[in-house]
Amino acid sequence: MKKQRRLPVEINLALGFLVMILAGAVLLYLPVSHQEGKSLPFIDALFLATSGVCVTGLTPVDISITLSTFGSTVLMILFQIGGLGYAVIAALLLGLIHKGGSLTEHHMLFDTFGADNDMKFNTLLRFILASTFIIELIGTVLLFIPFSQNYSVPRALYIALFTSLAAFNNAGFDLFSTSLLGYNDSPLVLFTVAALIIIGGIGYVLMMELLVR
């Protein structure tokens, strides 16, 4: 019996992104993802899903007036996955099945972040997930303070979460038609968003090494 050949890690990674983009496009195309009276052609939904997963921030429509809460949540999940990297999500899910991580998972994770292969797999994975959650949570809390002055508590919390995740993942999306122009006189918003962008841009491996040393 011939041993079944496995696809290279790079191919698996590319296929994973492709599946994520197509799934996101289908969800964004559904009527539930649009505000009342709005629609989104599939080509635009596909473009938006691709932009979300690849964290480019480009959009063919004004998402603040086109996407419903469900639609913007789908987009938020897409750029969160894109920011973390499909490799991390796959490694996390597979790690639940194979404790400690397989060799393939190691390669996917290290290749994605450029980490040293001597670095412990579980240590790096835990640091990535924990630091992401903590930093984005802090950003959400800080942004909620000024946003709550203009929106109801649930809406302000949601916008703060969306903005925090978008900034940390360098996604470039926002739920304001004028970006952050409405908060150009709010130091808390500007400094928080700027800090999230800088910290997110530094990268997990560098952050970990700076904290350890």
Backbone as ProteinMPNN parsed JSONL, in Angstrom:
{"seq_chain_A": "MKKQRRLPVEINLALGFLVMILAGAVLLYLPVSHQEGKSLPFIDALFLATSGVCVTGLTPVDISITLSTFGSTVLMILFQIGGLGYAVIAALLLGLIHKGGSLTEHHMLFDTFGADNDMKFNTLLRFILASTFIIELIGTVLLFIPFSQNYSVPRALYIALFTSLAAFNNAGFDLFSTSLLGYNDSPLVLFTVAALIIIGGIGYVLMMELLVR", "coords_chain_A": {"N_chain_A": [[0.843, -1.197, 0.0], [0.643, 2.141, -0.988], [2.136, 4.973, 0.482], [0.271, 7.777, 1.396], [0.729, 10.852, -0.188], [1.418, 14.012, 1.182], [0.305, 17.377, 0.795], [2.509, 20.136, 0.2], [3.464, 22.375, 2.877], [3.23, 25.074, 2.218], [1.354, 25.041, 0.135], [-0.901, 24.086, 1.473], [-1.284, 26.234, 3.188], [-1.881, 28.327, 1.401], [-4.23, 27.292, 0.221], [-5.831, 27.246, 2.456], [-6.196, 29.999, 2.986], [-7.566, 30.655, 0.64], [-9.967, 29.193, 0.873], [-10.959, 30.442, 3.178], [-11.359, 33.038, 2.216], [-13.304, 32.64, 0.191], [-15.419, 31.587, 1.71], [-15.912, 33.763, 3.376], [-16.683, 35.633, 1.432], [-19.104, 34.562, 0.494], [-20.663, 34.735, 2.818], [-20.679, 37.528, 3.207], [-22.092, 38.235, 0.99], [-24.655, 37.451, 1.473], [-28.035, 38.526, 2.167], [-28.476, 39.106, 4.888], [-26.175, 40.257, 5.708], [-26.267, 42.838, 4.9], [-27.285, 46.268, 5.243], [-30.629, 47.55, 5.647], [-32.262, 47.963, 2.585], [-29.947, 48.012, 1.169], [-27.495, 46.433, -0.964], [-25.041, 44.016, -2.018], [-22.991, 43.292, -4.594], [-21.718, 40.11, -5.741], [-19.072, 40.158, -6.65], [-18.061, 42.385, -5.38], [-18.357, 41.562, -2.758], [-16.577, 39.444, -2.745], [-14.189, 40.798, -3.248], [-14.074, 42.392, -0.947], [-13.922, 40.44, 1.067], [-11.468, 39.277, 0.401], [-9.787, 41.458, 0.77], [-10.164, 41.74, 3.503], [-9.152, 39.314, 4.68], [-6.548, 39.481, 3.773], [-5.774, 41.743, 5.006], [-5.721, 44.464, 3.872], [-7.326, 46.699, 3.836], [-8.677, 47.868, 1.777], [-11.685, 48.735, 0.105], [-14.589, 48.376, -1.909], [-16.95, 49.59, -1.326], [-18.773, 51.735, 0.954], [-18.482, 50.606, 4.004], [-19.685, 51.329, 6.362], [-22.249, 52.16, 5.838], [-23.242, 50.18, 4.33], [-22.839, 47.492, 5.218], [-24.428, 45.351, 7.571], [-24.699, 44.776, 11.154], [-24.124, 42.083, 11.411], [-22.758, 41.636, 8.986], [-20.511, 43.356, 9.242], [-19.368, 42.124, 11.408], [-18.632, 39.669, 10.332], [-16.664, 40.602, 8.567], [-14.895, 41.625, 10.441], [-14.062, 39.288, 11.734], [-12.751, 38.093, 9.615], [-10.547, 39.832, 9.095], [-9.317, 39.601, 11.532], [-8.54, 36.936, 11.57], [-6.877, 37.079, 9.361], [-4.946, 38.803, 10.358], [-3.879, 37.376, 12.531], [-3.059, 35.188, 11.143], [-3.521, 32.439, 9.06], [-2.086, 30.188, 9.62], [-1.715, 30.159, 12.387], [-4.343, 29.828, 13.328], [-4.943, 27.33, 12.196], [-2.953, 25.782, 13.389], [-3.694, 26.024, 16.042], [-6.223, 24.754, 16.097], [-5.561, 22.17, 15.189], [-3.771, 21.546, 17.123], [-5.373, 21.024, 19.284], [-6.146, 18.528, 18.763], [-3.814, 17.067, 18.319], [-1.808, 17.071, 20.774], [0.706, 19.294, 21.696], [1.557, 19.774, 19.147], [2.16, 19.063, 15.732], [4.838, 18.245, 13.386], [4.294, 19.495, 10.99], [2.609, 21.564, 11.797], [4.411, 23.052, 13.302], [6.174, 23.978, 11.291], [4.408, 25.513, 9.726], [3.696, 27.551, 11.51], [6.186, 28.712, 12.267], [7.222, 29.428, 9.744], [5.366, 31.323, 8.92], [5.654, 33.469, 10.744], [8.354, 33.887, 10.796], [9.906, 32.872, 12.819], [12.441, 31.57, 15.044], [13.339, 28.206, 14.733], [14.12, 26.959, 17.01], [12.656, 27.972, 18.995], [10.118, 27.293, 21.347], [7.193, 25.63, 20.369], [4.58, 25.609, 21.645], [4.943, 27.668, 23.471], [5.32, 29.966, 21.874], [2.874, 29.985, 20.475], [0.984, 30.288, 22.554], [1.779, 32.778, 23.505], [1.239, 34.445, 21.308], [-1.595, 34.277, 21.068], [-2.447, 35.097, 23.645], [-1.277, 37.684, 23.927], [-2.47, 39.02, 21.801], [-5.209, 38.961, 22.516], [-5.176, 40.385, 24.985], [-4.038, 42.92, 24.337], [-5.826, 43.86, 22.361], [-8.126, 43.932, 23.884], [-7.529, 45.896, 25.814], [-7.277, 48.075, 24.083], [-9.924, 48.218, 23.156], [-11.329, 48.925, 25.503], [-10.212, 51.46, 26.086], [-10.947, 52.911, 23.789], [-13.663, 52.776, 23.965], [-14.418, 54.668, 25.827], [-14.349, 57.423, 24.691], [-16.055, 56.91, 22.489], [-18.452, 56.211, 23.654], [-19.609, 58.575, 24.269], [-20.945, 59.443, 22.101], [-22.507, 57.406, 21.141], [-24.854, 54.717, 21.878], [-24.37, 52.485, 24.682], [-24.063, 49.641, 23.937], [-23.576, 49.929, 21.129], [-21.383, 51.65, 21.074], [-19.501, 50.054, 22.344], [-19.267, 47.995, 20.505], [-18.281, 49.332, 18.209], [-15.889, 50.226, 19.274], [-14.582, 47.789, 19.725], [-14.389, 46.799, 17.078], [-12.8, 48.814, 15.904], [-10.492, 48.634, 17.459], [-9.552, 46.018, 16.885], [-9.183, 46.29, 14.132], [-7.184, 48.229, 14.022], [-5.018, 47.049, 15.486], [-4.489, 44.825, 13.914], [-3.673, 46.064, 11.692], [-5.524, 46.505, 9.655], [-7.015, 48.508, 8.41], [-9.723, 49.12, 8.151], [-12.847, 50.761, 9.027], [-15.736, 51.897, 10.886], [-16.793, 54.29, 10.277], [-17.912, 56.743, 8.036], [-16.208, 58.766, 7.437], [-13.723, 57.952, 8.239], [-11.481, 58.482, 10.89], [-11.85, 61.172, 11.161], [-13.776, 62.538, 12.569], [-12.88, 62.38, 15.109], [-10.592, 63.821, 15.367], [-9.831, 65.617, 17.24], [-9.553, 64.243, 19.537], [-7.384, 63.124, 21.729], [-7.175, 60.661, 23.071], [-8.391, 58.756, 21.391], [-6.792, 58.993, 19.068], [-4.132, 58.49, 19.987], [-4.456, 55.944, 21.071], [-5.286, 54.367, 18.855], [-3.057, 54.772, 17.193], [-1.036, 53.625, 18.774], [-1.899, 50.961, 18.846], [-1.633, 50.274, 16.137], [1.145, 50.505, 15.79], [2.155, 48.635, 17.681], [0.947, 46.293, 16.73], [2.18, 46.174, 14.255], [4.819, 45.662, 14.85], [5.17, 42.931, 15.32], [4.806, 39.536, 16.474], [6.955, 37.834, 17.226], [9.142, 39.559, 17.575], [8.1, 41.155, 19.636], [7.927, 39.243, 21.675], [10.616, 38.565, 22.043], [11.613, 41.012, 22.895], [10.347, 41.3, 25.345], [11.3, 39.117, 26.737], [14.056, 39.487, 26.876]], "CA_chain_A": [[0.0, 0.0, 0.0], [1.47, 3.327, -1.095], [1.915, 5.997, 1.489], [-0.379, 8.937, 0.809], [1.57, 12.037, -0.177], [0.785, 15.214, 1.713], [0.626, 18.6, 0.083], [3.484, 20.982, 0.897], [2.883, 23.299, 3.845], [2.901, 26.322, 1.536], [0.111, 24.831, -0.601], [-1.963, 24.032, 2.48], [-1.482, 27.593, 3.688], [-2.561, 29.072, 0.337], [-5.585, 26.753, 0.103], [-6.575, 27.69, 3.636], [-6.587, 31.381, 2.756], [-8.553, 30.663, -0.434], [-11.235, 28.724, 1.457], [-11.422, 31.49, 4.08], [-11.835, 34.155, 1.398], [-14.555, 32.247, -0.467], [-16.45, 31.488, 2.75], [-16.229, 35.134, 3.774], [-17.399, 36.281, 0.34], [-20.473, 34.044, 0.5], [-21.356, 35.319, 3.976], [-20.875, 38.959, 2.964], [-23.045, 38.369, -0.115], [-26.004, 37.167, 1.97], [-28.812, 39.72, 2.544], [-28.361, 39.389, 6.315], [-24.948, 41.029, 5.91], [-26.45, 44.187, 4.374], [-28.276, 47.11, 5.894], [-31.914, 47.578, 4.948], [-32.251, 48.745, 1.355], [-28.634, 47.929, 0.54], [-27.107, 45.133, -1.51], [-23.611, 43.929, -2.314], [-22.718, 42.319, -5.66], [-20.788, 39.079, -5.287], [-17.696, 40.558, -6.942], [-17.659, 43.299, -4.301], [-18.233, 40.748, -1.546], [-15.325, 38.692, -2.894], [-13.101, 41.763, -3.071], [-14.043, 42.804, 0.458], [-13.429, 39.293, 1.834], [-10.045, 39.161, 0.107], [-9.139, 42.577, 1.452], [-10.199, 41.474, 4.934], [-8.214, 38.248, 5.031], [-5.19, 39.952, 3.463], [-5.64, 42.986, 5.792], [-5.277, 45.599, 3.062], [-8.147, 47.86, 4.148], [-9.336, 48.381, 0.571], [-13.088, 48.341, 0.02], [-15.306, 49.007, -3.028], [-18.171, 50.221, -0.811], [-18.685, 52.324, 2.296], [-19.002, 49.534, 4.851], [-20.459, 51.886, 7.473], [-23.647, 52.303, 5.433], [-23.601, 49.026, 3.503], [-22.871, 46.255, 5.995], [-25.163, 45.285, 8.836], [-23.842, 44.34, 12.257], [-23.664, 40.739, 11.06], [-21.765, 41.761, 7.927], [-19.269, 43.934, 9.766], [-18.771, 41.114, 12.284], [-17.96, 38.736, 9.425], [-15.451, 41.277, 8.113], [-13.994, 41.711, 11.591], [-13.492, 37.95, 11.922], [-11.84, 37.849, 8.497], [-9.244, 40.499, 9.26], [-8.668, 39.068, 12.731], [-7.872, 35.718, 11.102], [-5.783, 37.503, 8.499], [-3.894, 39.374, 11.197], [-3.239, 36.285, 13.258], [-2.473, 34.271, 10.183], [-4.209, 31.15, 8.975], [-1.226, 29.166, 10.217], [-1.979, 30.117, 13.822], [-5.656, 29.23, 13.521], [-4.835, 25.909, 11.877], [-2.122, 25.152, 14.412], [-4.482, 25.976, 17.27], [-7.243, 23.722, 15.968], [-4.902, 20.875, 15.103], [-3.123, 21.3, 18.407], [-6.364, 20.463, 20.19], [-6.223, 17.105, 18.456], [-2.485, 16.504, 18.541], [-1.222, 17.892, 21.824], [2.114, 19.596, 21.515], [1.763, 20.231, 17.791], [2.882, 18.189, 14.825], [5.93, 18.883, 12.677], [3.692, 20.375, 9.99], [2.144, 22.762, 12.5], [5.594, 23.828, 13.639], [6.659, 24.642, 10.094], [3.439, 26.532, 9.344], [3.768, 28.659, 12.45], [7.483, 29.362, 12.183], [7.373, 30.035, 8.43], [4.494, 32.488, 8.838], [6.149, 34.576, 11.556], [9.795, 34.021, 10.705], [10.46, 32.582, 14.139], [13.518, 30.601, 15.132], [12.791, 26.872, 14.96], [14.481, 26.512, 18.353], [11.648, 28.502, 19.902], [9.117, 26.291, 21.659], [5.941, 25.8, 19.635], [3.479, 25.975, 22.54], [5.241, 28.96, 24.077], [5.047, 30.994, 20.874], [1.441, 30.0, 20.187], [0.286, 30.879, 23.707], [2.115, 34.204, 23.572], [0.517, 35.119, 20.228], [-3.021, 34.358, 21.398], [-2.628, 35.881, 24.863], [-0.93, 39.084, 23.678], [-3.501, 39.562, 20.915], [-6.434, 39.169, 23.294], [-4.975, 41.417, 26.008], [-3.824, 44.222, 23.702], [-7.072, 44.285, 21.726], [-9.073, 44.239, 24.958], [-7.148, 47.206, 26.354], [-7.649, 49.054, 23.068], [-11.384, 48.329, 23.156], [-11.734, 49.666, 26.706], [-9.802, 52.858, 25.939], [-11.733, 53.537, 22.727], [-15.066, 52.829, 24.389], [-14.635, 55.886, 26.624], [-14.822, 58.532, 23.842], [-17.159, 56.501, 21.612], [-19.686, 56.148, 24.446], [-20.184, 59.911, 24.36], [-21.723, 59.702, 20.89], [-23.322, 56.241, 20.804], [-25.355, 53.94, 23.006], [-23.321, 51.63, 25.243], [-23.771, 48.473, 23.084], [-23.01, 50.341, 19.847], [-20.046, 52.193, 21.341], [-18.63, 48.918, 22.653], [-19.029, 47.266, 19.259], [-17.395, 50.15, 17.375], [-14.575, 50.218, 19.924], [-13.99, 46.479, 19.457], [-14.063, 46.747, 15.649], [-11.685, 49.728, 15.661], [-9.309, 48.093, 18.128], [-9.071, 44.879, 16.111], [-8.715, 46.769, 12.834], [-5.915, 48.942, 14.217], [-3.964, 46.125, 15.906], [-4.176, 43.948, 12.792], [-3.314, 46.916, 10.555], [-6.49, 46.133, 8.614], [-7.401, 49.694, 7.662], [-11.174, 49.294, 8.051], [-13.495, 51.501, 10.115], [-17.196, 51.957, 10.788], [-17.159, 55.692, 10.085], [-17.79, 57.123, 6.626], [-15.108, 59.733, 7.324], [-12.599, 57.389, 8.997], [-11.432, 59.024, 12.252], [-11.86, 62.637, 11.098], [-14.657, 63.047, 13.613], [-12.196, 62.305, 16.402], [-9.263, 64.409, 15.205], [-9.511, 66.412, 18.424], [-9.593, 63.338, 20.691], [-6.066, 62.501, 21.911], [-7.304, 59.277, 23.513], [-8.648, 57.933, 20.204], [-5.64, 59.036, 18.159], [-2.979, 57.817, 20.578], [-4.783, 54.522, 21.217], [-5.234, 53.742, 17.525], [-1.661, 54.806, 16.743], [-0.29, 52.637, 19.559], [-2.317, 49.629, 18.385], [-1.035, 50.055, 14.817], [2.586, 50.307, 15.972], [2.387, 47.358, 18.376], [0.581, 45.222, 15.815], [3.135, 46.129, 13.16], [6.109, 45.164, 15.328], [5.219, 41.48, 15.119], [4.772, 38.755, 17.713], [8.266, 37.293, 17.587], [9.944, 40.662, 18.109], [7.536, 41.512, 20.936], [8.283, 38.21, 22.631], [12.033, 38.677, 22.326], [11.831, 42.232, 23.668], [9.882, 41.062, 26.701], [12.142, 38.1, 27.384], [15.394, 40.031, 27.104]], "C_chain_A": [[0.881, 1.252, 0.0], [1.091, 4.349, -0.02], [1.351, 7.249, 0.824], [0.508, 10.171, 0.944], [0.776, 13.227, 0.346], [1.214, 16.421, 0.902], [1.644, 19.4, 0.882], [2.77, 21.966, 1.817], [2.436, 24.592, 3.159], [1.581, 26.213, 0.77], [-1.078, 24.782, 0.363], [-2.31, 25.426, 2.99], [-2.271, 28.422, 2.673], [-4.007, 28.612, 0.179], [-6.45, 27.189, 1.281], [-7.054, 29.118, 3.49], [-7.681, 31.464, 1.691], [-9.928, 30.255, 0.086], [-11.824, 29.794, 2.363], [-12.014, 32.657, 3.302], [-13.18, 33.826, 0.751], [-15.702, 32.154, 0.536], [-16.885, 32.882, 3.201], [-17.025, 35.86, 2.711], [-18.862, 35.844, 0.298], [-21.273, 34.662, 1.643], [-21.633, 36.803, 3.768], [-21.89, 39.217, 1.857], [-24.491, 38.161, 0.348], [-26.723, 38.45, 2.376], [-28.677, 40.096, 4.019], [-27.124, 40.223, 6.62], [-25.092, 42.486, 5.47], [-27.472, 44.963, 5.202], [-29.529, 47.168, 5.034], [-31.849, 48.494, 3.722], [-30.926, 48.711, 0.616], [-28.386, 46.522, 0.0], [-25.626, 45.186, -1.854], [-23.395, 42.878, -3.394], [-21.662, 41.322, -5.202], [-19.336, 39.473, -5.542], [-17.175, 41.509, -5.872], [-17.482, 42.547, -2.989], [-16.922, 39.957, -1.573], [-14.124, 39.606, -2.679], [-12.947, 42.136, -1.605], [-13.508, 41.683, 1.341], [-11.93, 39.112, 1.63], [-9.259, 40.244, 0.823], [-9.092, 42.352, 2.96], [-9.173, 40.44, 5.359], [-6.772, 38.688, 4.804], [-4.866, 41.275, 4.151], [-5.06, 44.144, 4.986], [-6.07, 46.86, 3.363], [-8.85, 48.461, 2.949], [-10.771, 47.871, 0.508], [-13.769, 49.065, -1.137], [-16.578, 49.727, -2.589], [-17.883, 50.854, 0.546], [-19.305, 51.318, 3.259], [-19.868, 50.065, 5.99], [-21.941, 52.022, 7.126], [-24.119, 51.125, 4.587], [-23.767, 47.756, 4.325], [-23.697, 46.398, 7.261], [-24.193, 44.894, 9.936], [-23.292, 42.944, 11.982], [-22.556, 40.813, 10.014], [-20.448, 42.317, 8.421], [-18.584, 42.978, 10.731], [-18.03, 40.062, 11.463], [-16.636, 39.327, 8.954], [-14.417, 41.348, 9.228], [-13.308, 40.371, 11.853], [-12.461, 37.659, 10.835], [-10.506, 38.557, 8.699], [-8.568, 40.133, 10.578], [-7.904, 37.79, 12.369], [-6.684, 36.077, 10.217], [-4.623, 38.064, 9.285], [-3.143, 38.317, 11.973], [-2.479, 35.376, 12.31], [-3.205, 32.947, 10.227], [-3.405, 30.062, 9.666], [-1.5, 29.026, 11.708], [-3.314, 29.451, 14.103], [-5.595, 27.725, 13.284], [-4.042, 25.173, 12.944], [-2.887, 25.007, 15.72], [-5.503, 24.849, 17.211], [-6.623, 22.324, 15.933], [-4.233, 20.51, 16.421], [-4.08, 20.722, 19.438], [-6.493, 18.958, 19.995], [-4.899, 16.417, 18.747], [-1.76, 17.402, 19.538], [0.266, 18.075, 21.583], [2.436, 20.049, 20.105], [2.591, 19.276, 16.958], [3.997, 18.969, 14.146], [5.396, 19.864, 11.64], [3.229, 21.675, 10.625], [3.313, 23.663, 12.847], [6.072, 24.637, 12.437], [5.723, 25.767, 9.668], [3.574, 27.763, 10.221], [5.073, 29.422, 12.296], [7.684, 30.06, 10.836], [6.558, 31.312, 8.314], [5.085, 33.69, 9.559], [7.66, 34.752, 11.522], [10.479, 33.746, 12.02], [11.572, 31.553, 14.036], [12.922, 29.237, 15.461], [13.157, 26.315, 16.327], [13.464, 26.998, 19.396], [10.561, 27.452, 20.117], [7.785, 26.63, 21.0], [4.826, 26.307, 20.548], [3.691, 27.342, 23.174], [4.908, 30.094, 23.122], [3.553, 31.111, 20.602], [0.653, 30.653, 21.32], [0.55, 32.379, 23.791], [1.332, 34.984, 22.519], [-0.945, 35.326, 20.597], [-3.271, 35.251, 22.606], [-2.359, 37.36, 24.615], [-1.974, 39.748, 22.786], [-4.763, 39.898, 21.698], [-6.275, 40.337, 24.263], [-4.85, 42.803, 25.384], [-5.107, 44.738, 23.064], [-8.135, 44.627, 22.761], [-8.788, 45.606, 25.562], [-7.544, 48.308, 25.369], [-9.153, 49.286, 23.025], [-11.879, 49.169, 24.327], [-11.409, 51.146, 26.562], [-10.641, 53.58, 24.894], [-13.207, 53.666, 23.1], [-15.376, 54.136, 25.108], [-15.087, 57.056, 25.746], [-16.009, 58.149, 22.951], [-18.494, 56.496, 22.358], [-20.349, 57.509, 24.595], [-21.084, 60.225, 23.17], [-22.672, 58.564, 20.505], [-23.852, 55.572, 22.065], [-24.254, 52.997, 23.474], [-23.042, 50.412, 24.367], [-23.092, 48.849, 21.776], [-21.587, 50.87, 20.024], [-19.049, 51.072, 21.615], [-18.278, 48.155, 21.377], [-18.055, 48.036, 18.36], [-15.981, 50.164, 17.956], [-13.85, 48.908, 19.65], [-13.535, 46.388, 18.005], [-12.826, 47.598, 15.361], [-10.394, 49.209, 16.268], [-8.71, 46.944, 17.33], [-8.505, 45.325, 14.768], [-7.354, 47.451, 12.96], [-4.788, 47.971, 14.552], [-3.528, 45.218, 14.764], [-3.792, 44.721, 11.533], [-4.232, 46.666, 9.364], [-6.971, 47.325, 7.795], [-8.893, 49.926, 7.495], [-11.693, 50.127, 9.222], [-14.991, 51.538, 9.864], [-17.697, 53.393, 10.698], [-16.968, 56.046, 8.612], [-16.615, 58.066, 6.389], [-13.876, 59.264, 8.094], [-12.611, 57.976, 10.405], [-11.403, 60.545, 12.265], [-12.724, 63.241, 12.201], [-14.013, 63.048, 14.991], [-10.779, 62.878, 16.304], [-8.864, 65.302, 16.37], [-9.575, 65.571, 19.703], [-8.24, 62.626, 20.835], [-6.16, 61.028, 22.296], [-7.529, 58.348, 22.322], [-7.397, 57.851, 19.331], [-4.438, 58.283, 18.714], [-3.227, 56.313, 20.725], [-4.673, 53.796, 19.889], [-3.798, 53.693, 17.014], [-0.829, 53.75, 17.468], [-0.621, 51.219, 19.113], [-1.676, 49.294, 17.033], [0.457, 49.742, 14.949], [2.882, 48.955, 16.603], [2.058, 46.183, 17.459], [1.568, 45.07, 14.675], [4.488, 45.589, 13.562], [6.248, 43.673, 15.084], [5.373, 40.742, 16.433], [6.151, 38.291, 18.163], [9.141, 38.362, 18.195], [9.43, 41.085, 19.477], [7.967, 40.522, 22.01], [9.756, 38.321, 23.028], [12.343, 39.917, 23.149], [11.415, 42.058, 25.12], [10.768, 40.077, 27.459], [13.509, 38.656, 27.755], [15.379, 41.249, 27.988]], "O_chain_A": [[1.748, 1.415, 0.859], [-0.074, 4.549, 0.321], [1.881, 7.723, -0.181], [0.978, 10.498, 2.034], [-0.388, 13.42, -0.006], [2.332, 16.485, 0.391], [1.642, 19.348, 2.112], [1.624, 22.344, 1.573], [1.383, 25.139, 3.487], [0.786, 27.153, 0.749], [-2.128, 25.367, 0.097], [-3.478, 25.754, 3.197], [-3.21, 29.13, 3.035], [-4.908, 29.435, 0.02], [-7.64, 27.466, 1.127], [-8.196, 29.425, 3.83], [-8.617, 32.252, 1.822], [-10.932, 30.896, -0.225], [-13.03, 30.04, 2.339], [-13.051, 33.202, 3.683], [-14.094, 34.651, 0.766], [-16.819, 32.585, 0.252], [-18.073, 33.144, 3.384], [-17.94, 36.619, 3.03], [-19.753, 36.667, 0.089], [-22.422, 35.064, 1.458], [-22.71, 37.285, 4.118], [-22.481, 40.295, 1.792], [-25.432, 38.628, -0.295], [-26.085, 39.374, 2.88], [-28.756, 41.274, 4.366], [-27.039, 40.832, 7.686], [-24.167, 43.282, 5.637], [-28.396, 44.389, 5.78], [-29.491, 46.871, 3.84], [-31.433, 49.649, 3.816], [-30.793, 49.314, -0.449], [-28.993, 45.552, 0.453], [-25.037, 46.261, -1.966], [-23.594, 41.689, -3.142], [-20.811, 41.647, -4.374], [-18.46, 39.155, -4.737], [-16.003, 41.455, -5.497], [-16.581, 42.846, -2.205], [-16.247, 39.82, -0.553], [-13.16, 39.232, -2.01], [-11.834, 42.19, -1.081], [-12.73, 41.935, 2.26], [-11.203, 38.824, 2.581], [-8.206, 39.987, 1.405], [-8.12, 42.717, 3.621], [-8.409, 40.668, 6.298], [-5.878, 38.309, 5.561], [-3.811, 41.862, 3.911], [-4.044, 44.731, 5.361], [-5.568, 47.968, 3.177], [-9.551, 49.465, 3.084], [-11.039, 46.711, 0.82], [-13.543, 50.26, -1.325], [-17.214, 50.403, -3.397], [-16.883, 50.547, 1.194], [-20.529, 51.194, 3.321], [-20.698, 49.332, 6.528], [-22.792, 52.001, 8.015], [-25.277, 51.084, 4.173], [-24.739, 47.023, 4.142], [-23.668, 47.43, 7.931], [-23.004, 44.703, 9.684], [-22.134, 42.657, 12.283], [-21.536, 40.135, 10.137], [-19.384, 41.813, 8.063], [-17.361, 43.006, 10.867], [-16.946, 39.616, 11.839], [-15.612, 38.644, 8.941], [-13.223, 41.159, 9.0], [-12.116, 40.327, 12.158], [-11.423, 37.053, 11.101], [-9.449, 37.958, 8.5], [-7.363, 40.336, 10.725], [-6.77, 37.588, 12.804], [-5.62, 35.464, 10.307], [-3.461, 37.843, 8.943], [-1.916, 38.354, 12.065], [-1.405, 34.867, 12.63], [-3.475, 32.403, 11.298], [-3.97, 29.125, 10.231], [-1.518, 27.915, 12.238], [-3.42, 28.613, 14.999], [-6.127, 26.941, 14.07], [-4.411, 24.073, 13.355], [-2.754, 24.003, 16.421], [-5.637, 24.077, 18.16], [-7.121, 21.405, 16.583], [-4.138, 19.339, 16.79], [-3.661, 20.017, 20.356], [-6.884, 18.219, 20.899], [-4.855, 15.337, 19.337], [-1.158, 18.401, 19.144], [0.987, 17.117, 21.301], [3.486, 20.651, 19.88], [3.6, 18.744, 17.42], [4.101, 20.186, 14.297], [5.971, 20.932, 11.433], [3.427, 22.755, 10.068], [3.231, 24.884, 12.709], [6.341, 25.833, 12.551], [6.178, 26.848, 9.294], [3.567, 28.889, 9.725], [5.066, 30.649, 12.204], [8.249, 31.153, 10.782], [6.995, 32.277, 7.686], [5.028, 34.809, 9.05], [8.191, 35.667, 12.151], [11.526, 34.325, 12.31], [11.643, 30.775, 13.085], [12.095, 29.121, 16.366], [12.583, 25.318, 16.767], [13.421, 26.501, 20.521], [10.133, 26.797, 19.166], [7.312, 27.765, 21.066], [4.199, 27.325, 20.254], [2.735, 28.088, 23.39], [4.281, 31.077, 23.518], [3.024, 32.218, 20.508], [-0.235, 31.47, 21.077], [-0.35, 33.157, 24.109], [0.817, 36.065, 22.805], [-1.473, 36.428, 20.455], [-4.194, 36.065, 22.6], [-3.139, 38.206, 25.052], [-2.321, 40.91, 22.994], [-5.318, 40.988, 21.559], [-7.159, 41.19, 24.348], [-5.482, 43.753, 25.846], [-5.443, 45.914, 23.205], [-8.956, 45.517, 22.538], [-9.71, 46.388, 25.796], [-8.077, 49.343, 25.766], [-9.604, 50.422, 22.875], [-12.748, 50.024, 24.16], [-12.24, 51.997, 26.88], [-11.008, 54.739, 25.09], [-13.908, 54.552, 22.612], [-16.489, 54.652, 25.002], [-16.132, 57.641, 26.031], [-16.875, 58.984, 22.69], [-19.542, 56.746, 21.764], [-21.509, 57.599, 24.997], [-21.887, 61.157, 23.219], [-23.537, 58.737, 19.646], [-23.37, 55.821, 23.17], [-23.304, 52.74, 22.734], [-21.876, 50.154, 24.067], [-22.148, 48.183, 21.349], [-20.7, 50.575, 19.223], [-17.9, 51.129, 21.176], [-17.14, 47.724, 21.192], [-17.116, 47.455, 17.815], [-14.998, 50.119, 17.217], [-12.65, 48.904, 19.376], [-12.419, 45.948, 17.73], [-11.914, 47.16, 14.66], [-9.326, 49.328, 15.668], [-7.498, 46.897, 17.12], [-7.481, 44.813, 14.315], [-6.481, 47.272, 12.112], [-3.71, 48.057, 13.965], [-2.351, 44.877, 14.648], [-3.609, 44.145, 10.461], [-3.786, 46.621, 8.217], [-7.299, 47.176, 6.618], [-9.295, 50.836, 6.771], [-11.062, 50.191, 10.277], [-15.454, 51.246, 8.761], [-18.855, 53.684, 10.996], [-15.957, 55.679, 8.014], [-16.092, 58.154, 5.278], [-13.077, 60.083, 8.548], [-13.655, 57.969, 11.056], [-10.986, 61.151, 13.252], [-12.434, 64.327, 12.704], [-14.539, 63.647, 15.93], [-9.884, 62.481, 17.051], [-7.704, 65.7, 16.485], [-9.643, 66.11, 20.808], [-7.979, 61.642, 20.144], [-5.314, 60.23, 21.892], [-6.929, 57.275, 22.248], [-6.996, 56.766, 18.909], [-3.796, 57.52, 17.992], [-2.319, 55.506, 20.528], [-4.048, 52.739, 19.799], [-3.371, 52.679, 16.461], [-0.015, 53.062, 16.852], [0.267, 50.372, 19.012], [-1.232, 48.168, 16.813], [0.967, 48.829, 14.3], [3.745, 48.215, 16.131], [2.796, 45.199, 17.413], [1.777, 43.964, 14.178], [5.237, 45.104, 12.713], [7.313, 43.199, 14.689], [5.983, 41.24, 17.379], [6.474, 38.351, 19.35], [9.809, 38.129, 19.202], [10.221, 41.347, 20.383], [8.327, 40.916, 23.119], [10.101, 38.189, 24.202], [13.228, 39.892, 24.003], [12.051, 42.602, 26.023], [10.958, 40.197, 28.669], [14.054, 38.339, 28.813], [16.432, 41.82, 28.271]]}, "name": "protein", "num_of_chains": 1, "seq": "MKKQRRLPVEINLALGFLVMILAGAVLLYLPVSHQEGKSLPFIDALFLATSGVCVTGLTPVDISITLSTFGSTVLMILFQIGGLGYAVIAALLLGLIHKGGSLTEHHMLFDTFGADNDMKFNTLLRFILASTFIIELIGTVLLFIPFSQNYSVPRALYIALFTSLAAFNNAGFDLFSTSLLGYNDSPLVLFTVAALIIIGGIGYVLMMELLVR"}
